[in-house]
Amino acid sequence: AAAAPAAQPLGGPVVPGVCLLSREAIFANAAVGKAASARLNDLTRAAQTEVDAQRTPLETEARALEGQPDNAANKQKREALATRWQALQQKAAHTSREIEATRAKALERIANEAQPMIAQVYTAKKCGLLFDRGAALGGNFANDLTADVVRALDGRIQTITFERERLPIQQAVQPPAAPAQR
C-alpha cells in the first residue's frame, strides 16, 4: 500500500496589516507566566496536602467500621463519619474554587502587564487587525506577534508574587420550611 502524501503546509503571502497573537503562548512562554505557573502548582500541592491530611484519618475510620455489626452504636459512628466526609468534600470543592480564583487573578495580572507590550509590538509591525492565532487554520504566520510580545514582556517583568485567594465559605442552602397546615 502506498503511503499517504504528507500534508502540504499552508503558506501564502503575508497579508499586510493582519497580525496574529496567542495569549496562551504568552502565558506559557514568558518568564512571568512560567513563574506564575510554578507558584500555582505550589499552592495547589499545599491545598491538596491540607485536604489529604484530613482525608487519611477518615479513611482509617471507615476501614475500621467495615465488617462491624450493624448495631445502634456503629450506625451512629457511620452517620457521623458520613457527615465528616461530606464536610471534607465541601472543603475540597471550596479549596478548588480558591485555587481557580487565584489562577484567574494571576492570569489577569499577567494580561494587564502584557497589554502595553502587545500594543507596542502591534504598532511597530503596522498591524491593522489582530486575530487570535488559535483561530487560524493555516496560512502565513510571519505576522505572529507572540514571540516579540514574550521578549518585550520578559524585558519588563520576570515574576509576580501572590498567595491563594480566600473566598467566603458558602453555607449549604437549607430548603425553605413547608408552610404550616391549618
C-alpha positions as protocol buffer text, in pm:
chain_id: "A"
residue {
  index: 1
  type: ALA
  ca { x: 0 y: 0 z: 0 }
}
residue {
  index: 2
  type: ALA
  ca { x: 128 y: 345 z: -88 }
}
residue {
  index: 3
  type: ALA
  ca { x: 186 y: 585 z: 197 }
}
residue {
  index: 4
  type: ALA
  ca { x: -41 y: 888 z: 203 }
}
residue {
  index: 5
  type: PRO
  ca { x: 140 y: 1202 z: 91 }
}
residue {
  index: 6
  type: ALA
  ca { x: 239 y: 1438 z: 370 }
}
residue {
  index: 7
  type: ALA
  ca { x: 7 y: 1734 z: 409 }
}
residue {
  index: 8
  type: GLN
  ca { x: 146 y: 2044 z: 243 }
}
residue {
  index: 9
  type: PRO
  ca { x: 187 y: 2332 z: 485 }
}
residue {
  index: 10
  type: LEU
  ca { x: -50 y: 2618 z: 417 }
}
residue {
  index: 11
  type: GLY
  ca { x: 157 y: 2921 z: 334 }
}
residue {
  index: 12
  type: GLY
  ca { x: 71 y: 3204 z: 108 }
}
residue {
  index: 13
  type: PRO
  ca { x: 169 y: 3566 z: 101 }
}
residue {
  index: 14
  type: VAL
  ca { x: 198 y: 3779 z: 412 }
}
residue {
  index: 15
  type: VAL
  ca { x: -119 y: 3984 z: 440 }
}
residue {
  index: 16
  type: PRO
  ca { x: -7 y: 4337 z: 531 }
}
residue {
  index: 17
  type: GLY
  ca { x: -171 y: 4472 z: 845 }
}
residue {
  index: 18
  type: VAL
  ca { x: -320 y: 4138 z: 953 }
}
residue {
  index: 19
  type: CYS
  ca { x: -145 y: 4005 z: 1262 }
}
residue {
  index: 20
  type: LEU
  ca { x: -179 y: 3707 z: 1493 }
}
residue {
  index: 21
  type: LEU
  ca { x: -126 y: 3660 z: 1866 }
}
residue {
  index: 22
  type: SER
  ca { x: -158 y: 3371 z: 2110 }
}
residue {
  index: 23
  type: ARG
  ca { x: -229 y: 3482 z: 2466 }
}
residue {
  index: 24
  type: GLU
  ca { x: -195 y: 3119 z: 2579 }
}
residue {
  index: 25
  type: ALA
  ca { x: 156 y: 3103 z: 2432 }
}
residue {
  index: 26
  type: ILE
  ca { x: 245 y: 3430 z: 2604 }
}
residue {
  index: 27
  type: PHE
  ca { x: 135 y: 3287 z: 2941 }
}
residue {
  index: 28
  type: ALA
  ca { x: 319 y: 2960 z: 2871 }
}
residue {
  index: 29
  type: ASN
  ca { x: 646 y: 3106 z: 2739 }
}
residue {
  index: 30
  type: ALA
  ca { x: 703 y: 3438 z: 2914 }
}
residue {
  index: 31
  type: ALA
  ca { x: 917 y: 3420 z: 3228 }
}
residue {
  index: 32
  type: VAL
  ca { x: 638 y: 3575 z: 3435 }
}
residue {
  index: 33
  type: GLY
  ca { x: 393 y: 3311 z: 3308 }
}
residue {
  index: 34
  type: LYS
  ca { x: 632 y: 3029 z: 3394 }
}
residue {
  index: 35
  type: ALA
  ca { x: 688 y: 3177 z: 3741 }
}
residue {
  index: 36
  type: ALA
  ca { x: 313 y: 3214 z: 3797 }
}
residue {
  index: 37
  type: SER
  ca { x: 258 y: 2855 z: 3682 }
}
residue {
  index: 38
  type: ALA
  ca { x: 520 y: 2726 z: 3926 }
}
residue {
  index: 39
  type: ARG
  ca { x: 362 y: 2926 z: 4210 }
}
residue {
  index: 40
  type: LEU
  ca { x: 15 y: 2798 z: 4123 }
}
residue {
  index: 41
  type: ASN
  ca { x: 150 y: 2442 z: 4128 }
}
residue {
  index: 42
  type: ASP
  ca { x: 298 y: 2505 z: 4475 }
}
residue {
  index: 43
  type: LEU
  ca { x: -32 y: 2646 z: 4602 }
}
residue {
  index: 44
  type: THR
  ca { x: -225 y: 2355 z: 4451 }
}
residue {
  index: 45
  type: ARG
  ca { x: 6 y: 2100 z: 4617 }
}
residue {
  index: 46
  type: ALA
  ca { x: -26 y: 2276 z: 4954 }
}
residue {
  index: 47
  type: ALA
  ca { x: -405 y: 2281 z: 4924 }
}
residue {
  index: 48
  type: GLN
  ca { x: -410 y: 1911 z: 4833 }
}
residue {
  index: 49
  type: THR
  ca { x: -188 y: 1834 z: 5133 }
}
residue {
  index: 50
  type: GLU
  ca { x: -440 y: 2012 z: 5360 }
}
residue {
  index: 51
  type: VAL
  ca { x: -725 y: 1801 z: 5226 }
}
residue {
  index: 52
  type: ASP
  ca { x: -521 y: 1478 z: 5233 }
}
residue {
  index: 53
  type: ALA
  ca { x: -429 y: 1538 z: 5599 }
}
residue {
  index: 54
  type: GLN
  ca { x: -799 y: 1536 z: 5686 }
}
residue {
  index: 55
  type: ARG
  ca { x: -894 y: 1255 z: 5447 }
}
residue {
  index: 56
  type: THR
  ca { x: -646 y: 996 z: 5580 }
}
residue {
  index: 57
  type: PRO
  ca { x: -798 y: 967 z: 5931 }
}
residue {
  index: 58
  type: LEU
  ca { x: -1146 y: 943 z: 5778 }
}
residue {
  index: 59
  type: GLU
  ca { x: -1033 y: 658 z: 5552 }
}
residue {
  index: 60
  type: THR
  ca { x: -878 y: 481 z: 5852 }
}
residue {
  index: 61
  type: GLU
  ca { x: -1201 y: 517 z: 6048 }
}
residue {
  index: 62
  type: ALA
  ca { x: -1406 y: 392 z: 5752 }
}
residue {
  index: 63
  type: ARG
  ca { x: -1186 y: 82 z: 5721 }
}
residue {
  index: 64
  type: ALA
  ca { x: -1224 y: 17 z: 6094 }
}
residue {
  index: 65
  type: LEU
  ca { x: -1603 y: 28 z: 6060 }
}
residue {
  index: 66
  type: GLU
  ca { x: -1608 y: -217 z: 5767 }
}
residue {
  index: 67
  type: GLY
  ca { x: -1748 y: -551 z: 5872 }
}
residue {
  index: 68
  type: GLN
  ca { x: -1858 y: -422 z: 6212 }
}
residue {
  index: 69
  type: PRO
  ca { x: -2202 y: -533 z: 6330 }
}
residue {
  index: 70
  type: ASP
  ca { x: -2489 y: -309 z: 6227 }
}
residue {
  index: 71
  type: ASN
  ca { x: -2586 y: -203 z: 6578 }
}
residue {
  index: 72
  type: ALA
  ca { x: -2700 y: 138 z: 6702 }
}
residue {
  index: 73
  type: ALA
  ca { x: -2353 y: 250 z: 6813 }
}
residue {
  index: 74
  type: ASN
  ca { x: -2191 y: 161 z: 6478 }
}
residue {
  index: 75
  type: LYS
  ca { x: -2480 y: 316 z: 6287 }
}
residue {
  index: 76
  type: GLN
  ca { x: -2423 y: 639 z: 6479 }
}
residue {
  index: 77
  type: LYS
  ca { x: -2047 y: 622 z: 6404 }
}
residue {
  index: 78
  type: ARG
  ca { x: -2118 y: 566 z: 6032 }
}
residue {
  index: 79
  type: GLU
  ca { x: -2357 y: 862 z: 6019 }
}
residue {
  index: 80
  type: ALA
  ca { x: -2103 y: 1086 z: 6194 }
}
residue {
  index: 81
  type: LEU
  ca { x: -1833 y: 965 z: 5954 }
}
residue {
  index: 82
  type: ALA
  ca { x: -2059 y: 1036 z: 5654 }
}
residue {
  index: 83
  type: THR
  ca { x: -2117 y: 1388 z: 5784 }
}
residue {
  index: 84
  type: ARG
  ca { x: -1742 y: 1446 z: 5820 }
}
residue {
  index: 85
  type: TRP
  ca { x: -1683 y: 1304 z: 5467 }
}
residue {
  index: 86
  type: GLN
  ca { x: -1940 y: 1545 z: 5329 }
}
residue {
  index: 87
  type: ALA
  ca { x: -1775 y: 1837 z: 5512 }
}
residue {
  index: 88
  type: LEU
  ca { x: -1436 y: 1734 z: 5371 }
}
residue {
  index: 89
  type: GLN
  ca { x: -1580 y: 1712 z: 5018 }
}
residue {
  index: 90
  type: GLN
  ca { x: -1724 y: 2061 z: 5058 }
}
residue {
  index: 91
  type: LYS
  ca { x: -1388 y: 2188 z: 5185 }
}
residue {
  index: 92
  type: ALA
  ca { x: -1210 y: 2027 z: 4888 }
}
residue {
  index: 93
  type: ALA
  ca { x: -1455 y: 2189 z: 4644 }
}
residue {
  index: 94
  type: HIS
  ca { x: -1411 y: 2525 z: 4820 }
}
residue {
  index: 95
  type: THR
  ca { x: -1032 y: 2492 z: 4804 }
}
residue {
  index: 96
  type: SER
  ca { x: -1057 y: 2410 z: 4434 }
}
residue {
  index: 97
  type: ARG
  ca { x: -1262 y: 2727 z: 4377 }
}
residue {
  index: 98
  type: GLU
  ca { x: -998 y: 2927 z: 4566 }
}
residue {
  index: 99
  type: ILE
  ca { x: -718 y: 2785 z: 4350 }
}
residue {
  index: 100
  type: GLU
  ca { x: -917 y: 2862 z: 4035 }
}
residue {
  index: 101
  type: ALA
  ca { x: -982 y: 3220 z: 4156 }
}
residue {
  index: 102
  type: THR
  ca { x: -608 y: 3254 z: 4225 }
}
residue {
  index: 103
  type: ARG
  ca { x: -527 y: 3127 z: 3875 }
}
residue {
  index: 104
  type: ALA
  ca { x: -773 y: 3371 z: 3715 }
}
residue {
  index: 105
  type: LYS
  ca { x: -635 y: 3665 z: 3913 }
}
residue {
  index: 106
  type: ALA
  ca { x: -273 y: 3577 z: 3825 }
}
residue {
  index: 107
  type: LEU
  ca { x: -358 y: 3543 z: 3454 }
}
residue {
  index: 108
  type: GLU
  ca { x: -545 y: 3872 z: 3463 }
}
residue {
  index: 109
  type: ARG
  ca { x: -243 y: 4041 z: 3618 }
}
residue {
  index: 110
  type: ILE
  ca { x: -12 y: 3897 z: 3351 }
}
residue {
  index: 111
  type: ALA
  ca { x: -257 y: 4002 z: 3079 }
}
residue {
  index: 112
  type: ASN
  ca { x: -257 y: 4356 z: 3220 }
}
residue {
  index: 113
  type: GLU
  ca { x: 124 y: 4359 z: 3218 }
}
residue {
  index: 114
  type: ALA
  ca { x: 129 y: 4223 z: 2861 }
}
residue {
  index: 115
  type: GLN
  ca { x: -127 y: 4465 z: 2717 }
}
residue {
  index: 116
  type: PRO
  ca { x: 113 y: 4761 z: 2670 }
}
residue {
  index: 117
  type: MET
  ca { x: 367 y: 4522 z: 2513 }
}
residue {
  index: 118
  type: ILE
  ca { x: 102 y: 4392 z: 2274 }
}
residue {
  index: 119
  type: ALA
  ca { x: 9 y: 4749 z: 2177 }
}
residue {
  index: 120
  type: GLN
  ca { x: 376 y: 4840 z: 2127 }
}
residue {
  index: 121
  type: VAL
  ca { x: 450 y: 4539 z: 1902 }
}
residue {
  index: 122
  type: TYR
  ca { x: 117 y: 4583 z: 1718 }
}
residue {
  index: 123
  type: THR
  ca { x: 213 y: 4942 z: 1632 }
}
residue {
  index: 124
  type: ALA
  ca { x: 572 y: 4853 z: 1541 }
}
residue {
  index: 125
  type: LYS
  ca { x: 453 y: 4580 z: 1300 }
}
residue {
  index: 126
  type: LYS
  ca { x: 197 y: 4821 z: 1148 }
}
residue {
  index: 127
  type: CYS
  ca { x: -95 y: 4592 z: 1225 }
}
residue {
  index: 128
  type: GLY
  ca { x: -446 y: 4698 z: 1139 }
}
residue {
  index: 129
  type: LEU
  ca { x: -621 y: 4383 z: 1256 }
}
residue {
  index: 130
  type: LEU
  ca { x: -527 y: 4135 z: 1527 }
}
residue {
  index: 131
  type: PHE
  ca { x: -656 y: 3776 z: 1536 }
}
residue {
  index: 132
  type: ASP
  ca { x: -615 y: 3506 z: 1796 }
}
residue {
  index: 133
  type: ARG
  ca { x: -359 y: 3269 z: 1647 }
}
residue {
  index: 134
  type: GLY
  ca { x: -566 y: 2972 z: 1764 }
}
residue {
  index: 135
  type: ALA
  ca { x: -848 y: 3079 z: 1531 }
}
residue {
  index: 136
  type: ALA
  ca { x: -626 y: 3049 z: 1222 }
}
residue {
  index: 137
  type: LEU
  ca { x: -646 y: 2712 z: 1050 }
}
residue {
  index: 138
  type: GLY
  ca { x: -337 y: 2780 z: 844 }
}
residue {
  index: 139
  type: GLY
  ca { x: -159 y: 3039 z: 639 }
}
residue {
  index: 140
  type: ASN
  ca { x: 150 y: 3252 z: 661 }
}
residue {
  index: 141
  type: PHE
  ca { x: 233 y: 3320 z: 1024 }
}
residue {
  index: 142
  type: ALA
  ca { x: 504 y: 3581 z: 954 }
}
residue {
  index: 143
  type: ASN
  ca { x: 292 y: 3845 z: 1127 }
}
residue {
  index: 144
  type: ASP
  ca { x: 260 y: 3645 z: 1450 }
}
residue {
  index: 145
  type: LEU
  ca { x: 337 y: 3892 z: 1729 }
}
residue {
  index: 146
  type: THR
  ca { x: 359 y: 3632 z: 2007 }
}
residue {
  index: 147
  type: ALA
  ca { x: 739 y: 3584 z: 2023 }
}
residue {
  index: 148
  type: ASP
  ca { x: 802 y: 3961 z: 2011 }
}
residue {
  index: 149
  type: VAL
  ca { x: 548 y: 4019 z: 2289 }
}
residue {
  index: 150
  type: VAL
  ca { x: 710 y: 3744 z: 2501 }
}
residue {
  index: 151
  type: ARG
  ca { x: 1053 y: 3908 z: 2457 }
}
residue {
  index: 152
  type: ALA
  ca { x: 915 y: 4252 z: 2546 }
}
residue {
  index: 153
  type: LEU
  ca { x: 730 y: 4114 z: 2848 }
}
residue {
  index: 154
  type: ASP
  ca { x: 1043 y: 3930 z: 2966 }
}
residue {
  index: 155
  type: GLY
  ca { x: 1228 y: 4262 z: 2945 }
}
residue {
  index: 156
  type: ARG
  ca { x: 965 y: 4425 z: 3165 }
}
residue {
  index: 157
  type: ILE
  ca { x: 878 y: 4166 z: 3430 }
}
residue {
  index: 158
  type: GLN
  ca { x: 1013 y: 3825 z: 3530 }
}
residue {
  index: 159
  type: THR
  ca { x: 785 y: 3717 z: 3814 }
}
residue {
  index: 160
  type: ILE
  ca { x: 483 y: 3811 z: 4021 }
}
residue {
  index: 161
  type: THR
  ca { x: 408 y: 3720 z: 4379 }
}
residue {
  index: 162
  type: PHE
  ca { x: 69 y: 3612 z: 4503 }
}
residue {
  index: 163
  type: GLU
  ca { x: -99 y: 3398 z: 4766 }
}
residue {
  index: 164
  type: ARG
  ca { x: -404 y: 3177 z: 4743 }
}
residue {
  index: 165
  type: GLU
  ca { x: -724 y: 3373 z: 4714 }
}
residue {
  index: 166
  type: ARG
  ca { x: -951 y: 3323 z: 5013 }
}
residue {
  index: 167
  type: LEU
  ca { x: -1318 y: 3305 z: 4926 }
}
residue {
  index: 168
  type: PRO
  ca { x: -1605 y: 3325 z: 5174 }
}
residue {
  index: 169
  type: ILE
  ca { x: -1729 y: 2982 z: 5272 }
}
residue {
  index: 170
  type: GLN
  ca { x: -2069 y: 2918 z: 5119 }
}
residue {
  index: 171
  type: GLN
  ca { x: -2309 y: 2765 z: 5366 }
}
residue {
  index: 172
  type: ALA
  ca { x: -2521 y: 2479 z: 5240 }
}
residue {
  index: 173
  type: VAL
  ca { x: -2857 y: 2620 z: 5141 }
}
residue {
  index: 174
  type: GLN
  ca { x: -3137 y: 2482 z: 5354 }
}
residue {
  index: 175
  type: PRO
  ca { x: -3468 y: 2423 z: 5176 }
}
residue {
  index: 176
  type: PRO
  ca { x: -3743 y: 2657 z: 5294 }
}
residue {
  index: 177
  type: ALA
  ca { x: -3966 y: 2517 z: 5565 }
}
residue {
  index: 178
  type: ALA
  ca { x: -4303 y: 2390 z: 5450 }
}
residue {
  index: 179
  type: PRO
  ca { x: -4588 y: 2631 z: 5525 }
}
residue {
  index: 180
  type: ALA
  ca { x: -4786 y: 2543 z: 5835 }
}
residue {
  index: 181
  type: GLN
  ca { x: -5106 y: 2349 z: 5768 }
}
residue {
  index: 182
  type: ARG
  ca { x: -5429 y: 2499 z: 5901 }
}
